[in-house]
Coordinates of C-alpha atoms in Angstrom, one line a residue:
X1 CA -10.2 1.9 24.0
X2 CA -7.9 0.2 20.8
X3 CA -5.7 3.9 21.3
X4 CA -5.7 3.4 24.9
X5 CA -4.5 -0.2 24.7
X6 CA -1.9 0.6 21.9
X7 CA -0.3 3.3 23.7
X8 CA -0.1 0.6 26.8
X9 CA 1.7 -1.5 25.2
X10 CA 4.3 0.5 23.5
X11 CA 5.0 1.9 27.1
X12 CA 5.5 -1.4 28.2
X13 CA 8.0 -2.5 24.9
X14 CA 9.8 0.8 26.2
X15 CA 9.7 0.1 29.8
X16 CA 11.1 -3.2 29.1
X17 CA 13.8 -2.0 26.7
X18 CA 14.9 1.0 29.5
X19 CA 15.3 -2.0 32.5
X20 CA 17.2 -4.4 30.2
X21 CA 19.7 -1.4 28.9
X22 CA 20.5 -0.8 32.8
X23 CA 21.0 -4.6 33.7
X24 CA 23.4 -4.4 30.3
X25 CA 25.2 -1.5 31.4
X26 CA 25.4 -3.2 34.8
X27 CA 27.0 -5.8 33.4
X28 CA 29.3 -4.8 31.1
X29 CA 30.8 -1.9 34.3
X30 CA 31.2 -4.9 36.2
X31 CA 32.7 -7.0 33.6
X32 CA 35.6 -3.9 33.0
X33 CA 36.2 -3.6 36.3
X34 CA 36.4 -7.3 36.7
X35 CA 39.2 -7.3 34.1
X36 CA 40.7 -4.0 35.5
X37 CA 41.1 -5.8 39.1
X38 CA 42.7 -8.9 37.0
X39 CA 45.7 -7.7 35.4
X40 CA 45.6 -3.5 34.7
X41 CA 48.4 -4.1 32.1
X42 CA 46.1 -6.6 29.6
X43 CA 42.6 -5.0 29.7
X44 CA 43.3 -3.0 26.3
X45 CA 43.9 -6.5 25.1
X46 CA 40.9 -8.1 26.7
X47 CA 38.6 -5.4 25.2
X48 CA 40.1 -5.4 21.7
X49 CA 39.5 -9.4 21.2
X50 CA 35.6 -8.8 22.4
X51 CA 32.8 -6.9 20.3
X52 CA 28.9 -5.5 21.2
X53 CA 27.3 -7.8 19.0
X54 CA 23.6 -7.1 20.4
X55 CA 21.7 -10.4 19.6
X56 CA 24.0 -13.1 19.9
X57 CA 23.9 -12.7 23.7
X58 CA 21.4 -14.7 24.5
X59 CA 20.9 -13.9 28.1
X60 CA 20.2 -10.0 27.3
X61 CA 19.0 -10.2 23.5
X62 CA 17.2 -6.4 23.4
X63 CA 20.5 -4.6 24.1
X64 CA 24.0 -4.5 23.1
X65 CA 25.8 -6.1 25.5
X66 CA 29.0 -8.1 25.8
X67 CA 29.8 -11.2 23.5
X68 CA 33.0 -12.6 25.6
X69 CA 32.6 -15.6 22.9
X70 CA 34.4 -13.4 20.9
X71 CA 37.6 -13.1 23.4
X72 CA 40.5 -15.8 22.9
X73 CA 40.8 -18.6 20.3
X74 CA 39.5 -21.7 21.8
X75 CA 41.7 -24.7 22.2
X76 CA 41.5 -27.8 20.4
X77 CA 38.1 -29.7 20.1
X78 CA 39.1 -33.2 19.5
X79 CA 42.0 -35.5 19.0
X80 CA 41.7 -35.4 15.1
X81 CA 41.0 -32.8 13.2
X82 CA 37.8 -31.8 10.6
X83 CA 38.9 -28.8 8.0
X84 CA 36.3 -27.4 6.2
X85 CA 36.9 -25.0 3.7
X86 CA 34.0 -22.3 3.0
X87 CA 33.9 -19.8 0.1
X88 CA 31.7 -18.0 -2.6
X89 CA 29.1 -15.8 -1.0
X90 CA 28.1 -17.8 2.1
X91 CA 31.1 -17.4 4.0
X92 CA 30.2 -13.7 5.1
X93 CA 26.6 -14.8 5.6
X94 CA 26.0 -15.0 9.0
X95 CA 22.0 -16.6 8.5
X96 CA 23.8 -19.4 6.3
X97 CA 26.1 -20.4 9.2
X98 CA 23.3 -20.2 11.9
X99 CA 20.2 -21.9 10.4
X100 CA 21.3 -24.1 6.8
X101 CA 20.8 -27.7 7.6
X102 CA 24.4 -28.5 5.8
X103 CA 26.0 -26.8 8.5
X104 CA 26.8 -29.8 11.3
X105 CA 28.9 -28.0 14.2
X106 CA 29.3 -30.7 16.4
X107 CA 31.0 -32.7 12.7
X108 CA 33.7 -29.8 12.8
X109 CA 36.8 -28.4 14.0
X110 CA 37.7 -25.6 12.1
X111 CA 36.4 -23.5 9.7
X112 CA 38.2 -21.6 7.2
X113 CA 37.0 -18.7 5.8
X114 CA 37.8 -15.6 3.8
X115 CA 38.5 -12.0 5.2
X116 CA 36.6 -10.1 2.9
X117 CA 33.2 -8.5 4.4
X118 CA 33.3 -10.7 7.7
X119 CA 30.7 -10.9 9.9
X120 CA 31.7 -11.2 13.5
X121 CA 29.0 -12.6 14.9
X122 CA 30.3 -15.8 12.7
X123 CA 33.2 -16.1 15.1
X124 CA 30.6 -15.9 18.3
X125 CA 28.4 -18.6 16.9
X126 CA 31.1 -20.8 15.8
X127 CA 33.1 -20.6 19.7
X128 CA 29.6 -21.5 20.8
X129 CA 30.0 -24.5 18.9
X130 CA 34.0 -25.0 19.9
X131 CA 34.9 -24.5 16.4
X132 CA 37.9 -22.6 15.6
X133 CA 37.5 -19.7 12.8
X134 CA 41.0 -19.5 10.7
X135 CA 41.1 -16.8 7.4
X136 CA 42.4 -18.9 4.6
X137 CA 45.5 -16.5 3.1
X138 CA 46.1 -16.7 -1.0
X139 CA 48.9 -14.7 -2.9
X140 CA 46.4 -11.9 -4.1
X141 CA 45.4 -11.6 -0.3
X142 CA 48.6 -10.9 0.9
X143 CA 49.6 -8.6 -1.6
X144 CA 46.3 -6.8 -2.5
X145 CA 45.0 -7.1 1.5
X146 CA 47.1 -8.2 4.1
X147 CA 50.3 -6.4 3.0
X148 CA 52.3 -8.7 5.6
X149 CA 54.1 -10.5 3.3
X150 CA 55.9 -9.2 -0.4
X151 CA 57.0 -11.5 -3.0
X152 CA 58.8 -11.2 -6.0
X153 CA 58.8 -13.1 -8.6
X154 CA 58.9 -16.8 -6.8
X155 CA 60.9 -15.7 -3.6
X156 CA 60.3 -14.3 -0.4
X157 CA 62.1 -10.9 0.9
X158 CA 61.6 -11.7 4.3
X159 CA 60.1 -8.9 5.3
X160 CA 56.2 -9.8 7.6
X161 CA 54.5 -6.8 9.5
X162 CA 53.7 -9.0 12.6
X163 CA 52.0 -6.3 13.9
X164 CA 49.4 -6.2 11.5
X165 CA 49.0 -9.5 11.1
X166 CA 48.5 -10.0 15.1
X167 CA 45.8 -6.7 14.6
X168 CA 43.8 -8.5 11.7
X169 CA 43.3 -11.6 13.9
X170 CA 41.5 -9.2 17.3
X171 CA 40.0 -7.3 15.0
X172 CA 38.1 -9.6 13.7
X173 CA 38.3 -12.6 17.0
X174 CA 39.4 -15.0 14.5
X175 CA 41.5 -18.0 15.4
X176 CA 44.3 -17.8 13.4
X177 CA 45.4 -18.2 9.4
X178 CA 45.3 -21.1 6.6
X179 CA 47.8 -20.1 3.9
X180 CA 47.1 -21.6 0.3
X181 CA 49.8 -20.7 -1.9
X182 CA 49.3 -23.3 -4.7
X183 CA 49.8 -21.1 -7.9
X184 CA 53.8 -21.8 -9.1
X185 CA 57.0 -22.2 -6.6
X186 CA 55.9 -20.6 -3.8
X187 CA 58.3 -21.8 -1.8
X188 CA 61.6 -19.8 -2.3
X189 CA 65.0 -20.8 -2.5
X190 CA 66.9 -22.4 0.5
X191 CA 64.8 -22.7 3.4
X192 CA 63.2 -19.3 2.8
X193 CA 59.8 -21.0 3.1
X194 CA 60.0 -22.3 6.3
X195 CA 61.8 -19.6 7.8
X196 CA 58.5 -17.5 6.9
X197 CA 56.7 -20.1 8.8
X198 CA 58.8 -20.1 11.9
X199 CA 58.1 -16.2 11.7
X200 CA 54.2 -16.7 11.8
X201 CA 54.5 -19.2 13.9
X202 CA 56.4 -17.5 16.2
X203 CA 53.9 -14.6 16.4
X204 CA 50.7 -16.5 16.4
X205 CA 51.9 -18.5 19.4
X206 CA 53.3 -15.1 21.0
X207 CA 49.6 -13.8 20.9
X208 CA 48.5 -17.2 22.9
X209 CA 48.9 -21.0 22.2
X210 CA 45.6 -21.6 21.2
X211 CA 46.1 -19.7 17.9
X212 CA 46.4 -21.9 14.6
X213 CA 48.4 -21.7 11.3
X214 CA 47.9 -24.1 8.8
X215 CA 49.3 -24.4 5.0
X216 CA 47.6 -25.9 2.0
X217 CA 50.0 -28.2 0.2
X218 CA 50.2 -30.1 -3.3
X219 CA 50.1 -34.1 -2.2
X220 CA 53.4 -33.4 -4.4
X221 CA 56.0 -31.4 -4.4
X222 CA 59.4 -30.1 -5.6
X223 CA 62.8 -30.4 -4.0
X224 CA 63.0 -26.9 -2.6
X225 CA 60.0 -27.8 -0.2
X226 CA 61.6 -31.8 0.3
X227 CA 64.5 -29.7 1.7
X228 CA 62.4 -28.0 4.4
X229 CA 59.5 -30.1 4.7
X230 CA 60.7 -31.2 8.3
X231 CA 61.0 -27.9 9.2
X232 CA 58.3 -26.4 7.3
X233 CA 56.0 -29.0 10.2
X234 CA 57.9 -27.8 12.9
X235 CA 56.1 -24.6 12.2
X236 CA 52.3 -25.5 11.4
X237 CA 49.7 -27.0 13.7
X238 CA 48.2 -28.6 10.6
X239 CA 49.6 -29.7 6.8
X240 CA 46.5 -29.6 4.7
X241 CA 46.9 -31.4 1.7
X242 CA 44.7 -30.9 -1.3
X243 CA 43.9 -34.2 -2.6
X244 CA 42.0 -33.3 -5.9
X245 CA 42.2 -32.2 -9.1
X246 CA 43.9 -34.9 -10.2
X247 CA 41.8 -35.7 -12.9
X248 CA 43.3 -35.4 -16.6
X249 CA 41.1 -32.9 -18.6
X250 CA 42.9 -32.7 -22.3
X251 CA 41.3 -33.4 -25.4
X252 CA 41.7 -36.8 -26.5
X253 CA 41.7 -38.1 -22.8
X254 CA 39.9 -41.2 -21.4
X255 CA 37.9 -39.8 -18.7
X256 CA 36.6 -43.0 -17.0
X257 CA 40.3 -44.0 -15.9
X258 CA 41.0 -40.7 -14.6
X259 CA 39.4 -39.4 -11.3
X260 CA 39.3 -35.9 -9.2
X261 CA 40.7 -37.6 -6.4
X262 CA 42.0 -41.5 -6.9
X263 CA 42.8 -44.2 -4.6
X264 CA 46.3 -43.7 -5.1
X265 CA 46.3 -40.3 -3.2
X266 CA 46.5 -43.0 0.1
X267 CA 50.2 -43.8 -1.1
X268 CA 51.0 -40.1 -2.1
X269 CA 50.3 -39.6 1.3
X270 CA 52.2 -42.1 3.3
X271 CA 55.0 -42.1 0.9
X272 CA 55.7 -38.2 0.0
X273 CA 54.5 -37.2 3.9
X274 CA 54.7 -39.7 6.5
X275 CA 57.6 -41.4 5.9
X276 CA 59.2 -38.1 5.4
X277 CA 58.4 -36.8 8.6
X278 CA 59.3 -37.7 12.6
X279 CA 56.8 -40.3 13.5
X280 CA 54.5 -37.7 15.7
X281 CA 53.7 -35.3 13.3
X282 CA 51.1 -37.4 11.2
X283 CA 49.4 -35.9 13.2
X284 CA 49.7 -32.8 11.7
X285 CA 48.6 -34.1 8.1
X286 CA 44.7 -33.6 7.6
X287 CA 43.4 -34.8 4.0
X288 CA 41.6 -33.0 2.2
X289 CA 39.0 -34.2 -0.5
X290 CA 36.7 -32.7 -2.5
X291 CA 33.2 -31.8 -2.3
X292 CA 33.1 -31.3 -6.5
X293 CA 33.5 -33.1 -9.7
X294 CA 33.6 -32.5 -13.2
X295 CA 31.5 -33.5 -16.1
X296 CA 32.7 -33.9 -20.1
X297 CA 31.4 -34.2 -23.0
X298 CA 32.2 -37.7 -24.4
X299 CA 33.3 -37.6 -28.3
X300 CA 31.3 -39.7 -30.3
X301 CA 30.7 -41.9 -33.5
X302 CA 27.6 -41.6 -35.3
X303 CA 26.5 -45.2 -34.2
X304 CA 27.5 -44.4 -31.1
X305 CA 25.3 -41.3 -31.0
X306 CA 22.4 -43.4 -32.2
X307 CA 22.8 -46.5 -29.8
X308 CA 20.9 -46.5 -27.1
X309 CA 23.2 -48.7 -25.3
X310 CA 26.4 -46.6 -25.9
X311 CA 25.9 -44.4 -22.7
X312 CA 27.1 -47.8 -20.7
X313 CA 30.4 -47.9 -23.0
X314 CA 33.7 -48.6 -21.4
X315 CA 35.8 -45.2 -21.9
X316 CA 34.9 -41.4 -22.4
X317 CA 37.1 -39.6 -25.4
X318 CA 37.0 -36.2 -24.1
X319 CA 35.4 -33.9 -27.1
X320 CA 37.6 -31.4 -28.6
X321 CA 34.4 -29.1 -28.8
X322 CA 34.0 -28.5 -25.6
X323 CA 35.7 -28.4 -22.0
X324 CA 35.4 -30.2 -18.9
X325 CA 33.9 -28.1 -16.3
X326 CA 33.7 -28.3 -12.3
X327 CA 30.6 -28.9 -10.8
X328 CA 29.5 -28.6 -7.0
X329 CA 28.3 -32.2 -5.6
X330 CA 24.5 -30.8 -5.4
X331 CA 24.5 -30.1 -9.3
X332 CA 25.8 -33.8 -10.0
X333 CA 23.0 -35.4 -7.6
X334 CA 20.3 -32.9 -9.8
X335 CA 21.6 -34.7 -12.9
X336 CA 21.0 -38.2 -11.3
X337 CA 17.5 -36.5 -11.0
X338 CA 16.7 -35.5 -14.8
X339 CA 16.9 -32.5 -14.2
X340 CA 18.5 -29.9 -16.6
X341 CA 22.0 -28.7 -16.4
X342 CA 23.7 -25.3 -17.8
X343 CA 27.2 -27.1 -19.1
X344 CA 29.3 -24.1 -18.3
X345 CA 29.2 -20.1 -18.6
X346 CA 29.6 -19.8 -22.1
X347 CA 27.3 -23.0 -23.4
X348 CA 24.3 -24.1 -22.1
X349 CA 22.9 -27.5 -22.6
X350 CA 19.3 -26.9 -22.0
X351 CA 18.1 -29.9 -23.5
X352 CA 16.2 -32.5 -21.2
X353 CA 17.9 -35.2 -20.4
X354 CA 16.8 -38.2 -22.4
X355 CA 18.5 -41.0 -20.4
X356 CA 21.1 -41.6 -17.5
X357 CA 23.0 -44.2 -16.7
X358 CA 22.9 -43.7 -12.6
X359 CA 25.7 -44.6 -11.0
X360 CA 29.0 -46.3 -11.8
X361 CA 32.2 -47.2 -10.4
X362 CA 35.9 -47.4 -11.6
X363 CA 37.4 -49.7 -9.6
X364 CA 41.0 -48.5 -10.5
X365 CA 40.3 -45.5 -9.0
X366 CA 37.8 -46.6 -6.4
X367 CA 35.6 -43.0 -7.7
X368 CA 32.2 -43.2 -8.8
X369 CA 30.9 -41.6 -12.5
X370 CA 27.7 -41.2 -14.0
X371 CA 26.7 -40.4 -17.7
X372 CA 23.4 -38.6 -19.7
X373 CA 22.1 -38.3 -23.0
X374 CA 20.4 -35.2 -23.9
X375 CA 17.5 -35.0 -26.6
X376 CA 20.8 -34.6 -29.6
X377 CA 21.7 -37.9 -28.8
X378 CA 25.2 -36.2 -26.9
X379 CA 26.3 -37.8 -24.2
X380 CA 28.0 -36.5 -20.9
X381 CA 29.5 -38.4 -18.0
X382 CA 30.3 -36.5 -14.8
X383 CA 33.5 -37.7 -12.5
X384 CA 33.2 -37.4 -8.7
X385 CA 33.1 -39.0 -5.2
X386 CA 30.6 -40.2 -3.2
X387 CA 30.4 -40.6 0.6
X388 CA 31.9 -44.3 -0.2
X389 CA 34.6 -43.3 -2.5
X390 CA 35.4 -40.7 -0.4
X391 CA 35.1 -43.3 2.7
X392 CA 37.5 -45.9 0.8
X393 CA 40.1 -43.2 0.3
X394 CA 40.3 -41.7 4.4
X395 CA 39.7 -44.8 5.8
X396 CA 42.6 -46.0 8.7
X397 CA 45.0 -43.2 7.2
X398 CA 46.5 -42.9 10.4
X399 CA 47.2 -39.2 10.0
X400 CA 45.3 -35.9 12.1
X401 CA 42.9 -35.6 10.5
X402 CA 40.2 -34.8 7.3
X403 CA 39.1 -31.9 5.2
X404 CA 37.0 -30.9 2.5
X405 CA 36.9 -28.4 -0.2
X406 CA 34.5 -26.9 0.3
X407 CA 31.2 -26.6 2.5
X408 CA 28.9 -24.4 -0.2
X409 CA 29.0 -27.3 -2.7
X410 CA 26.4 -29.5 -0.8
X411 CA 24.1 -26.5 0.4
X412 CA 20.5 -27.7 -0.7
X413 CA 20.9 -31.5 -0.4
X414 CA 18.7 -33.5 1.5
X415 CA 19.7 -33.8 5.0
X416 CA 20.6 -37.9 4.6
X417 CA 22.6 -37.4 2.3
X418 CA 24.7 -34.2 4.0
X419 CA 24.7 -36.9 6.9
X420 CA 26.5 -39.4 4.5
X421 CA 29.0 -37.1 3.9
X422 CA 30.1 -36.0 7.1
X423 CA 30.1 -39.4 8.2
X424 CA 32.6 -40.2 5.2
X425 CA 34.6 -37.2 6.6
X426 CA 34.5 -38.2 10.4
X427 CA 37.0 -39.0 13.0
X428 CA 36.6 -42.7 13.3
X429 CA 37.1 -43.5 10.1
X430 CA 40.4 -41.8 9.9
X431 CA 41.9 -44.4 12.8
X432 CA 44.9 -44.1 14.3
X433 CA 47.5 -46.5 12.3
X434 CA 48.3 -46.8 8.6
X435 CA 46.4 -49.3 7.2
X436 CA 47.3 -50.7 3.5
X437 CA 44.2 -51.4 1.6
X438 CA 44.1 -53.6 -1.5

């Protein structure tokens, strides 16, 4: 009787399998013969810029039948634009980007993402979400990878295989390219660099106007780029500028006055970018701030070490003995929690946290800090921004947009305070005009 009934319903798992492959097949004929009937001359195109990604299509999930997700970049989503960076392992990991709670689609725009083992099926579920999927592009990319692009020295030759960089965006249905060049002059001599640009440009927009290139930019800059910086927007959709790591890590330095990302990165921008450029393409700046801070070792007198009170001080000398080191928001938020830190790769501080001082604020900076004493007496103060500092600092820019480096540093927080952040990151607050704050 249990035999009979197994074997019933592995007939019936079968059956259903066989019926569902013949409705796929079905499909999918009729789909190619759709797009034969539509234009004979583009289908190669069509089918190249779609995969058979199996489960992502919801309507046939047991067979592999045809994502047209996948098919042409997507237009834009909104008015302003949210960037969000993604790196380290998650960006290949297609479970991360459908399931963790730190992931809010309907919060972004575009996602930028790195080429190496990418999953597909990313791109599917993010055009489900109309949000653009753009490969970010670094000099070891380009000449180790992409091989579009040759550089010597700190000048370009001129020479881009379009071809190939057209084939790397269908075969993998992305949405287009965010170049970060921000080692040394990357920017030629003349108007080298925006030439480039207009080259790219030219071919992304070739392949269809919904394609995107983007460029990651110092807040400042030299004059070879001042030269060209009008042109050098002519060519992008979007300027990202990368408004942190200005904090001042040598020995000696007072911490507490220096911040990853200060108030005064409000003036860079209007100054160094919007005044520079025709009125219209402020919209074309997006902000980017970061989702990281760093934490130093404070240098310390013996009284100091021994008063209790000393881990409210004014200033942090940084300590010759050891460096400052980036942290991701999520290990910042644990210290705020007692709980126990490794300092860096080489030293670890697994000492229990004695005391903490909770949270701070330096006013000149508008950027909130916290500090720790461990069981030795040492004390540590961390530098970062909060979803108010980071609020104070985006608020009525006036420009196109925000972004944030980068989406793996607040994977684990509670889902409030992942809210908190977005919200610091969102449209509204950006505004429309550039408002001087006090």
């Amino acid at each position: 009787m249990t035999n009979h009934f197994i074997k019933s319903i592995i007939f019936l798992i079968f059956l259903i399998f066989l019926i569902n492959s013949i409705k796929c097949e079905d499909n999918s004929n009729n789909n190619n013969n759709n797009n034969n009937n539509n234009n004979n001359n583009t289908t190669t195109i069509l089918n190249s810029t779609i995969i058979n990604d199996g489960p992502l299509c919801p309507s046939k999930p047991l067979c592999p039948c045809v994502c047209e997700e996948c098919g042409p970049p997507i237009g834009r989503k909104n008015s302003k634009q949210v960037f969000v960076y993604v790196a380290g392992g998650k960006q290949s990991n297609y479970t991360f980007f459908e399931s963790d709670p730190s992931i809010k689609w309907e919060e972004i725009d575009t996602l930028a993402l790195y080429s190496n083992k990418f999953d597909k099926r990313i791109t599917c579920l993010a055009h489900r979400h109309n949000v653009k999927v753009v490969f970010t592009v670094e000099e070891a990319n380009i000449f180790d990878n992409f091989k579009y692009l040759r550089v010597y020295g700190n000048y370009w030759d001129g020479y881009i295989n379009t071809t190939r960089l057209g084939d790397i965006l269908l075969e993998n249905n992305v949405d287009g390219y965010s170049l970060d060049f921000e080692y040394g002059d990357r920017h030629g001599k003349d108007l080298e660099f925006s030439n480039t640009l207009k080259i790219l440009y030219t071919k992304l927009k070739s392949m269809g106007e919904n394609y995107q290139l983007t460029s990651a930019f110092s807040c400042y800059y030299g004059s070879t780029l001042r030269n060209q910086i009008q042109l050098v927007a002519d060519n992008l959709d979007y300027i990202i500028l990368m408004g942190y790591d200005f904090i001042n890590s040598k020995i000696g330095t007072n911490i507490t006055n220096s911040a990853n990302a200060p108030i005064g990165i409000r003036q860079i921008v209007k100054t160094w970018w919007m005044d520079l450029l025709h009125k219209n393409d402020s919209k074309k700046i997006v902000l980017a701030l970061p989702w990281y801070g760093y934490i130093a070792k404070c240098e310390l007198t013996n009284e100091q070490k021994s008063n209790p009170a000393s881990i409210f001080q004014s200033d942090c000398i940084i300590d010759s003995h050891a460096n400052v080191v980036q942290k991701p928001i999520r290990d910042i938020l644990r210290l705020l929690n007692n709980d126990q830190i490794i300092f860096d790769n080489n030293t670890s501080t697994n000492n229990n946290i004695k005391s903490s001082s909770g949270i701070l604020w330096t006013s000149n900076t508008q950027t909130v800090f916290s500090r720790y004493r461990d069981e030795n007496g040492d004390i540590y103060q961390f530098n970062y921004d909060s979803p108010f500092s980071i609020y104070s600092k985006l608020r009525s820019l006036g420009i196109g947009g925000s972004g944030v480096w980068c989406l793996d540093k607040i994977v684990g927080l509670p889902n409030p305070i992942v809210d908190a952040f977005y919200f610091a990151f969102s449209r509204d607050v950006i505004g429309d005009n550039y408002i001087e704050i006090n």
